[in-house]
PDB file of C-alpha atoms in Angstrom:
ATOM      1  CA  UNK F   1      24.511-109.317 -85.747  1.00 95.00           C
ATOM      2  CA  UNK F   2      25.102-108.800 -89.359  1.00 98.00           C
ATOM      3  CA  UNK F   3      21.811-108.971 -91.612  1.00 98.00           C
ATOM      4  CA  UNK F   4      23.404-108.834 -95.188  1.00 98.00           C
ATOM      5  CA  UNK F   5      20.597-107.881 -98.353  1.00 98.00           C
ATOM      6  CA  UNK F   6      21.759-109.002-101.255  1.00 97.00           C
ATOM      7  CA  UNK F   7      21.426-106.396-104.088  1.00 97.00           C
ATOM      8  CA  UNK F   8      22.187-106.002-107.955  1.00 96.00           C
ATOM      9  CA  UNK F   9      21.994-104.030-110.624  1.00 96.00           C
ATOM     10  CA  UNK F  10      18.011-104.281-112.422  1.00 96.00           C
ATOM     11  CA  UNK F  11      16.744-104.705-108.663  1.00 96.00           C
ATOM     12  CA  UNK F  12      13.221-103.914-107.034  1.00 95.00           C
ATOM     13  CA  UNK F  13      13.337-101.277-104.572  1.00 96.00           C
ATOM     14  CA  UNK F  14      10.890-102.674-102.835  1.00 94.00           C
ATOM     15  CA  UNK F  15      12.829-105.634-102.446  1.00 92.00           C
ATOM     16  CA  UNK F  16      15.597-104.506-100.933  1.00 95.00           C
ATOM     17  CA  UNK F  17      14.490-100.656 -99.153  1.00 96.00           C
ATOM     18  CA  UNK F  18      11.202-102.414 -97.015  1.00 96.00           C
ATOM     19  CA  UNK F  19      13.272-104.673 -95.687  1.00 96.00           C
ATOM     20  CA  UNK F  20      16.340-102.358 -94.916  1.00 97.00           C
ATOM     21  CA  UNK F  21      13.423 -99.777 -93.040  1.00 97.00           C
ATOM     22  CA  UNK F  22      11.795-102.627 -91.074  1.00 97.00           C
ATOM     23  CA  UNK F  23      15.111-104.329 -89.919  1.00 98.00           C
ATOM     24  CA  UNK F  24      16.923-101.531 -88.967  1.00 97.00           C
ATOM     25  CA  UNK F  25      13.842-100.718 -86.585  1.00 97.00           C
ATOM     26  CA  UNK F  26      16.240-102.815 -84.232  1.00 97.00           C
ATOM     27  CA  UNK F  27      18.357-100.260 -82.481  1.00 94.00           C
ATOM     28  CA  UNK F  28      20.898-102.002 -80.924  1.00 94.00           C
ATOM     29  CA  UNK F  29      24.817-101.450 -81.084  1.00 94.00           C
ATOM     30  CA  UNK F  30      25.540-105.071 -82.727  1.00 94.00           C
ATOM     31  CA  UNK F  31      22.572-105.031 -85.027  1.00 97.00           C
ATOM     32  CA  UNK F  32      23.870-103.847 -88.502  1.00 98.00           C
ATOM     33  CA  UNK F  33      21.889-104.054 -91.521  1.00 98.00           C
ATOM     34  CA  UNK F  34      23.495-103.703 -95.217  1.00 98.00           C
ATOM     35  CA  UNK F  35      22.661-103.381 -98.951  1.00 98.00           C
ATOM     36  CA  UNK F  36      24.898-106.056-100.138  1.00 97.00           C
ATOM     37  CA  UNK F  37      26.205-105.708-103.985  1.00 97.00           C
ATOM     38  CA  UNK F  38      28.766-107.303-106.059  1.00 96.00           C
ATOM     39  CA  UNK F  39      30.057-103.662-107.728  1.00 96.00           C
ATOM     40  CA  UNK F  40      30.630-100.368-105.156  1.00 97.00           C
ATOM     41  CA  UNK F  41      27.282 -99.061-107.259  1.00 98.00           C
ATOM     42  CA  UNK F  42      23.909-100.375-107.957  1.00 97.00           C
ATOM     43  CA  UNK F  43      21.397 -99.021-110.377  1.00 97.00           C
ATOM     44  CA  UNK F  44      17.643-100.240-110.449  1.00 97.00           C
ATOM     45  CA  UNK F  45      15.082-101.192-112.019  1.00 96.00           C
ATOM     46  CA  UNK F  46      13.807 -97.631-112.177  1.00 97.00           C
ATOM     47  CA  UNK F  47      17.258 -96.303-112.286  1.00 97.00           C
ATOM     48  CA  UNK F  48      17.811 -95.388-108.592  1.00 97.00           C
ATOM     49  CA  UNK F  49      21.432 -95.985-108.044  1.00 97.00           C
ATOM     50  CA  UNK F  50      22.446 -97.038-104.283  1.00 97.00           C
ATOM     51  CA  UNK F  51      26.387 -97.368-102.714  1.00 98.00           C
ATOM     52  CA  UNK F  52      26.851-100.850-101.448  1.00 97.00           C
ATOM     53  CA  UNK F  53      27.531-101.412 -97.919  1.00 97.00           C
ATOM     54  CA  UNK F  54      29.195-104.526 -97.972  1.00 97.00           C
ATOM     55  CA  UNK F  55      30.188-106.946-100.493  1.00 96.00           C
ATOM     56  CA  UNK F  56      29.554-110.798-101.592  1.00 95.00           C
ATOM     57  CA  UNK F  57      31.988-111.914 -99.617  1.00 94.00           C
ATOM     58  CA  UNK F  58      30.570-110.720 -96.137  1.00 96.00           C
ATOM     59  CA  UNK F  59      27.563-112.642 -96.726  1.00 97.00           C
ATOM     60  CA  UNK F  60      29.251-115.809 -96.455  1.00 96.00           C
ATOM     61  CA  UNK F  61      29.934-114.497 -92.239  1.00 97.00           C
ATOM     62  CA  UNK F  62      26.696-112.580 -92.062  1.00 98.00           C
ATOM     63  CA  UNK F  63      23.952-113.648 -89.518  1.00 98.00           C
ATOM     64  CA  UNK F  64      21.283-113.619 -91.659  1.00 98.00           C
ATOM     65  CA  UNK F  65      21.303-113.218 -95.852  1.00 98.00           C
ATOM     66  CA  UNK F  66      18.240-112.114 -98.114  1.00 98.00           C
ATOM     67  CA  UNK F  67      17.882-112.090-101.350  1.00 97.00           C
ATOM     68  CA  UNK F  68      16.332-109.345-103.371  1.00 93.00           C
ATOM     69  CA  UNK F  69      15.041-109.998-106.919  1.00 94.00           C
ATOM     70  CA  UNK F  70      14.857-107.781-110.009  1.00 94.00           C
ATOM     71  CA  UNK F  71      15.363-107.566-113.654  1.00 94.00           C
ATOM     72  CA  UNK F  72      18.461-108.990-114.196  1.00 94.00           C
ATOM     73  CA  UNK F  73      17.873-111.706-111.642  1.00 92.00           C
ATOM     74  CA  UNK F  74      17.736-114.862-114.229  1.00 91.00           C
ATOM     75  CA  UNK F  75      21.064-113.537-115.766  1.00 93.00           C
ATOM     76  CA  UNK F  76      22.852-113.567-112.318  1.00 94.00           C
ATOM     77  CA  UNK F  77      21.547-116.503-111.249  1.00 93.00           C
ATOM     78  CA  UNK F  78      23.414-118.288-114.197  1.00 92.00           C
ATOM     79  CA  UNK F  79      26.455-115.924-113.990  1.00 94.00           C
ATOM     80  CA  UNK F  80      29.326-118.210-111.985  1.00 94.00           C
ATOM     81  CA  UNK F  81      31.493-115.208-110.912  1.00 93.00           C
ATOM     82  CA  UNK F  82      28.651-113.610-108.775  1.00 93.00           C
ATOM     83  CA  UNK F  83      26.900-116.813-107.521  1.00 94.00           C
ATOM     84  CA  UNK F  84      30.627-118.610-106.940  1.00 93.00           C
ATOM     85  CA  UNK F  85      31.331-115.774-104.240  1.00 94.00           C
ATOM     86  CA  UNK F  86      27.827-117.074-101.970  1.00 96.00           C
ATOM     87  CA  UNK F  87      28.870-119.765-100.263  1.00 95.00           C
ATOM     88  CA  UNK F  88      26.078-119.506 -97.447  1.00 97.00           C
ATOM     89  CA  UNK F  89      25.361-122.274 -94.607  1.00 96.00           C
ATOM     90  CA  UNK F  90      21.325-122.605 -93.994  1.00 96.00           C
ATOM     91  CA  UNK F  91      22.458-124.664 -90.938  1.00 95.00           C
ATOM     92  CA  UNK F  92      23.897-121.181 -88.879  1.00 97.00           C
ATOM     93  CA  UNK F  93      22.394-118.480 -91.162  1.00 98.00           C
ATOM     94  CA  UNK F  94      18.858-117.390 -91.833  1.00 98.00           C
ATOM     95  CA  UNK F  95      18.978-117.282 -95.362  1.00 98.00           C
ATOM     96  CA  UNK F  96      15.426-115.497 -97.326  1.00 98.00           C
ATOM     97  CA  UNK F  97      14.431-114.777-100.769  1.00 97.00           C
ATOM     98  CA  UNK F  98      11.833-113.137-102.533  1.00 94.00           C
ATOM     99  CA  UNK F  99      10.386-112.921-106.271  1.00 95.00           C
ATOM    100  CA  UNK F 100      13.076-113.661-108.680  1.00 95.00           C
ATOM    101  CA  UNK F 101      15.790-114.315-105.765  1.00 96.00           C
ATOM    102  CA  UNK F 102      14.103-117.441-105.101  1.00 97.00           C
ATOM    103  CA  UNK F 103      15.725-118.560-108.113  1.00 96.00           C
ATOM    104  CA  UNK F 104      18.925-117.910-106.966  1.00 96.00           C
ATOM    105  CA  UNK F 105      18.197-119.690-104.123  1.00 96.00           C
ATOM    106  CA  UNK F 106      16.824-122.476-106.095  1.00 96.00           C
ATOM    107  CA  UNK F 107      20.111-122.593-108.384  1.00 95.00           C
ATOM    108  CA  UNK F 108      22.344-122.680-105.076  1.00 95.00           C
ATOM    109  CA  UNK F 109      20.766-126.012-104.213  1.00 95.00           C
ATOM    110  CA  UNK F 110      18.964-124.228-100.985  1.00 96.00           C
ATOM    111  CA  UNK F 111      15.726-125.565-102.216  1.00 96.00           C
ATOM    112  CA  UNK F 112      16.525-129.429-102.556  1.00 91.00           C
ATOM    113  CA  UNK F 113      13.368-130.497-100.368  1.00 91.00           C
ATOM    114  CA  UNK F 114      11.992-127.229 -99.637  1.00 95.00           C
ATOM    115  CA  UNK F 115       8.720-125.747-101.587  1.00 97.00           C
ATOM    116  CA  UNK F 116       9.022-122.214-102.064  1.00 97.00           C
ATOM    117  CA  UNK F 117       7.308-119.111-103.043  1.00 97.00           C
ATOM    118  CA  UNK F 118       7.843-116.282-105.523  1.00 96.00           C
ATOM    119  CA  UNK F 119       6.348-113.920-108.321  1.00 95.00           C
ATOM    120  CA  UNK F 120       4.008-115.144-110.736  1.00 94.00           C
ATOM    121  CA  UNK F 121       6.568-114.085-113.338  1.00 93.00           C
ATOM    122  CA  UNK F 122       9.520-116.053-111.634  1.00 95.00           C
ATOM    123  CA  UNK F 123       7.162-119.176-110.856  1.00 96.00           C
ATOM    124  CA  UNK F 124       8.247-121.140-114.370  1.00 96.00           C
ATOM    125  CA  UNK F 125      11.717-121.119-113.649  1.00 95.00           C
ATOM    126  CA  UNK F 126      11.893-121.817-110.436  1.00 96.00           C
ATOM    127  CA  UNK F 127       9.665-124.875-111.215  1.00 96.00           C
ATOM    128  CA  UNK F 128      12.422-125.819-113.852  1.00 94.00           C
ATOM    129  CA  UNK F 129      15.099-125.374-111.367  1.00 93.00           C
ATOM    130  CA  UNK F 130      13.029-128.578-109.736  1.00 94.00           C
ATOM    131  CA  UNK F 131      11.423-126.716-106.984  1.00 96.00           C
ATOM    132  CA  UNK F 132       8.048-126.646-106.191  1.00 96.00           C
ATOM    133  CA  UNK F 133       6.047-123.401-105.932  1.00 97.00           C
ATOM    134  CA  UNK F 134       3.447-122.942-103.078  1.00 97.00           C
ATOM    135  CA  UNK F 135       0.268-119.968-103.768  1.00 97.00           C
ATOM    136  CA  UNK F 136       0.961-117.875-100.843  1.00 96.00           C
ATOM    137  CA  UNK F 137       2.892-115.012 -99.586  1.00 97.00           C
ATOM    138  CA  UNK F 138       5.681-116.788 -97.164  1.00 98.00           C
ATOM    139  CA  UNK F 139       6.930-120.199 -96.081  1.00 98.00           C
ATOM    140  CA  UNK F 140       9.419-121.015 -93.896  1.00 98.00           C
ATOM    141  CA  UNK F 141      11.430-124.459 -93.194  1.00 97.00           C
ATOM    142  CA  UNK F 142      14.106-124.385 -90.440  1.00 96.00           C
ATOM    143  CA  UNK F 143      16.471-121.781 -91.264  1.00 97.00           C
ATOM    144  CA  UNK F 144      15.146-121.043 -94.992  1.00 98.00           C
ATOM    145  CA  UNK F 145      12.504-118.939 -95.743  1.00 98.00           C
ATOM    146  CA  UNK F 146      10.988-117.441 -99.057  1.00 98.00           C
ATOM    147  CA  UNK F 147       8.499-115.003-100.076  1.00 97.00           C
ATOM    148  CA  UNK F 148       5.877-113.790-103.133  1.00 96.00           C
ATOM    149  CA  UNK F 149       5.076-110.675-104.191  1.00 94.00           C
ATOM    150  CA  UNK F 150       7.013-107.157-103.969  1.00 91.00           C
ATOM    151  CA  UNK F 151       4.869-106.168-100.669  1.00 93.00           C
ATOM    152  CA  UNK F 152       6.117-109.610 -98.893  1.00 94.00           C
ATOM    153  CA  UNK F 153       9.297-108.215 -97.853  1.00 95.00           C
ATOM    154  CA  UNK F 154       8.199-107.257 -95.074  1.00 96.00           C
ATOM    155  CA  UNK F 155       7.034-110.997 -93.984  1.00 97.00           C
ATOM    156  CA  UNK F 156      10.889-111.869 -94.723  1.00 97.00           C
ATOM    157  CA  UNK F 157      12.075-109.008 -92.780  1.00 98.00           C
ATOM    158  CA  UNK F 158       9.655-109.842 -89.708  1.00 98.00           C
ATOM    159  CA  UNK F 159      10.505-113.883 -89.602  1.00 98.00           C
ATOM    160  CA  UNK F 160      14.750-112.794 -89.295  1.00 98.00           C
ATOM    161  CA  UNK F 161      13.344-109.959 -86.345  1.00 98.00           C
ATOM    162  CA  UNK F 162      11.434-112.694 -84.963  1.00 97.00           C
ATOM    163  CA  UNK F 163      13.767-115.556 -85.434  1.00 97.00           C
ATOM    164  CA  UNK F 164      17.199-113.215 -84.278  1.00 97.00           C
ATOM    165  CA  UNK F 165      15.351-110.661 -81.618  1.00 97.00           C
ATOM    166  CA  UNK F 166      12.177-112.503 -80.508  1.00 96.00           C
ATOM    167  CA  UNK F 167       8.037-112.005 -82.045  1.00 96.00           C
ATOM    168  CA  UNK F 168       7.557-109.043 -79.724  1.00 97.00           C
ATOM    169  CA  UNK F 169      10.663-106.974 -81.314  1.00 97.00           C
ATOM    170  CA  UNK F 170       8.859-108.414 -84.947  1.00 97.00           C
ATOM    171  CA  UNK F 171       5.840-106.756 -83.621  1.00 97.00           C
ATOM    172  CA  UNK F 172       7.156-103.675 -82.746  1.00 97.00           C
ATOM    173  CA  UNK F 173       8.980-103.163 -86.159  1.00 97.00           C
ATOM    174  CA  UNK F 174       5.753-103.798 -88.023  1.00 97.00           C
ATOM    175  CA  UNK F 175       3.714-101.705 -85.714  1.00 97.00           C
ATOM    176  CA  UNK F 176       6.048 -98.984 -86.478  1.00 97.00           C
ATOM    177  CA  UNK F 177       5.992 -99.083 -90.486  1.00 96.00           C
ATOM    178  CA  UNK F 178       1.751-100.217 -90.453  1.00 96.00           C
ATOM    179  CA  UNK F 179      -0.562 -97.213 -91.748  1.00 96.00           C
ATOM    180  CA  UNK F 180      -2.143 -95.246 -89.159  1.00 97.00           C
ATOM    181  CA  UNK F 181      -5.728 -96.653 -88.370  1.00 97.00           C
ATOM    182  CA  UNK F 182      -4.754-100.096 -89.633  1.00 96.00           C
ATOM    183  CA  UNK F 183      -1.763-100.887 -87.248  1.00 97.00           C
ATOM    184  CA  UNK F 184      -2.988-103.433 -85.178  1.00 96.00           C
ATOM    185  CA  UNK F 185      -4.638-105.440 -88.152  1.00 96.00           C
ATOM    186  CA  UNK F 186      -1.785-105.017 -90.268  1.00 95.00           C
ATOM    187  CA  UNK F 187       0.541-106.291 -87.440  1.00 97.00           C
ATOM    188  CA  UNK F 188      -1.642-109.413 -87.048  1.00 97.00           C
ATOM    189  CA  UNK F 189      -1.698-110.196 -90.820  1.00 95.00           C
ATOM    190  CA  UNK F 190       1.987-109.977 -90.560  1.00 96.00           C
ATOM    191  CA  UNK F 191       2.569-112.111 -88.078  1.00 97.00           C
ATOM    192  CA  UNK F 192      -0.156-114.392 -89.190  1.00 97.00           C
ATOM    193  CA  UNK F 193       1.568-114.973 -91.888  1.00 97.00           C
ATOM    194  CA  UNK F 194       4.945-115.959 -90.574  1.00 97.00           C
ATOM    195  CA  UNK F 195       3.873-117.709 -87.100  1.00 96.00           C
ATOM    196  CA  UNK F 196       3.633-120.951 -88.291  1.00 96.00           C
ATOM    197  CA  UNK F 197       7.178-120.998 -89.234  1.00 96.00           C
ATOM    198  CA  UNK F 198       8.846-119.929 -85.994  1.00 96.00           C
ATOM    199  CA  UNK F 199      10.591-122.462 -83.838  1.00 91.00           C
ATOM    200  CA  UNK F 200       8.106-121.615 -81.133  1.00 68.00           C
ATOM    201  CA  UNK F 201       4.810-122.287 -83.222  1.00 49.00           C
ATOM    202  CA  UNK F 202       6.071-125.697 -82.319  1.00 40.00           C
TER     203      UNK F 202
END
């Protein structure tokens, strides 16, 4: 199980590090979780530079794909030599975005009929990419999820647990990373928030 987050340079830590924590709260021998970057280095937004641990091209195979947003996000997402190498399938991989990666999403044509959240800052031109823009922190349709706000990576990394290893393993995760004192209402905010999207809220 490959769980690929898709990382450039300009990016949000918070993006791409919550959701690399809370995922990799699986411990199982197939369960593999990488920073994935179109150069061998990555520098962000706050200039923390990370190693990739896989490249564009292992997205395309990996089990589930997220995007991360950041700076440099609306440049990318118009830059054919990066976005040329993602040639995802929403119909066998779980593929997520938050903030600005939305738009990425939006500009691979992964948001046709699906409404979609992001960052207030984001919000304009993902509505000119011809997607419309929901006020809340996650949605989810089939196999394509989205999320608003720095903090909601960790909605996006709870709906692939849930979806790949089943709500209780979600639960877990969360419970793990929640503040002491608050764990048990921040795990039920959590999962409040992505429920209604699982197969099984059916």
């Amino acid at each position: 199980m490959h769980i690929a987050i898709l990382t450039f340079d300009g990016f949000n830590e918070l993006d791409s590090l919550i959701a690399l924590g809370i995922l990799n709260r699986i411990k199982k021998p197939d369960w593999r979780v990488t920073l994935c970057c179109p150069t061998p280095t990555v520098t962000s937004m706050n200039g923390v530079t990370l190693h990739a641990q896989s490249v564009l091209t292992e997205a395309c195979t990996a089990d589930a794909v997220l995007f991360g947003s950041g700076m440099k996000t609306r440049g990318i997402a118009n830059d054919p030599s990066v976005m040329g190498q993602l040639k995802l399938d929403p119909s066998r991989q779980l593929i997520g975005a938050q903030c600005s990666g939305t738009l990425m999403m939006a500009k691979l044509g992964y948001l046709k009929t699906i409404p979609a959240c992001t960052d207030l800052l984001t919000k304009p031109w993902v509505q000119e990419a011809g997607v419309d823009v929901l006020n809340q922190p996650f949605y989810a349709q089939g196999n394509v999820a989205t999320a608003g706000g720095c903090l909601s990576s960790q909605y996006l990394a709870a709906w692939v647990i849930a979806r790949l290893e089943g709500v209780e393993a979600a639960r877990s995760a969360m419970h793990y990373v929640a503040p002491v004192g608050e764990k048990e209402l921040y795990v039920d905010r959590a999962m409040a928030n992505i429920a209604p999207y699982l197969p099984t809220a059916a």
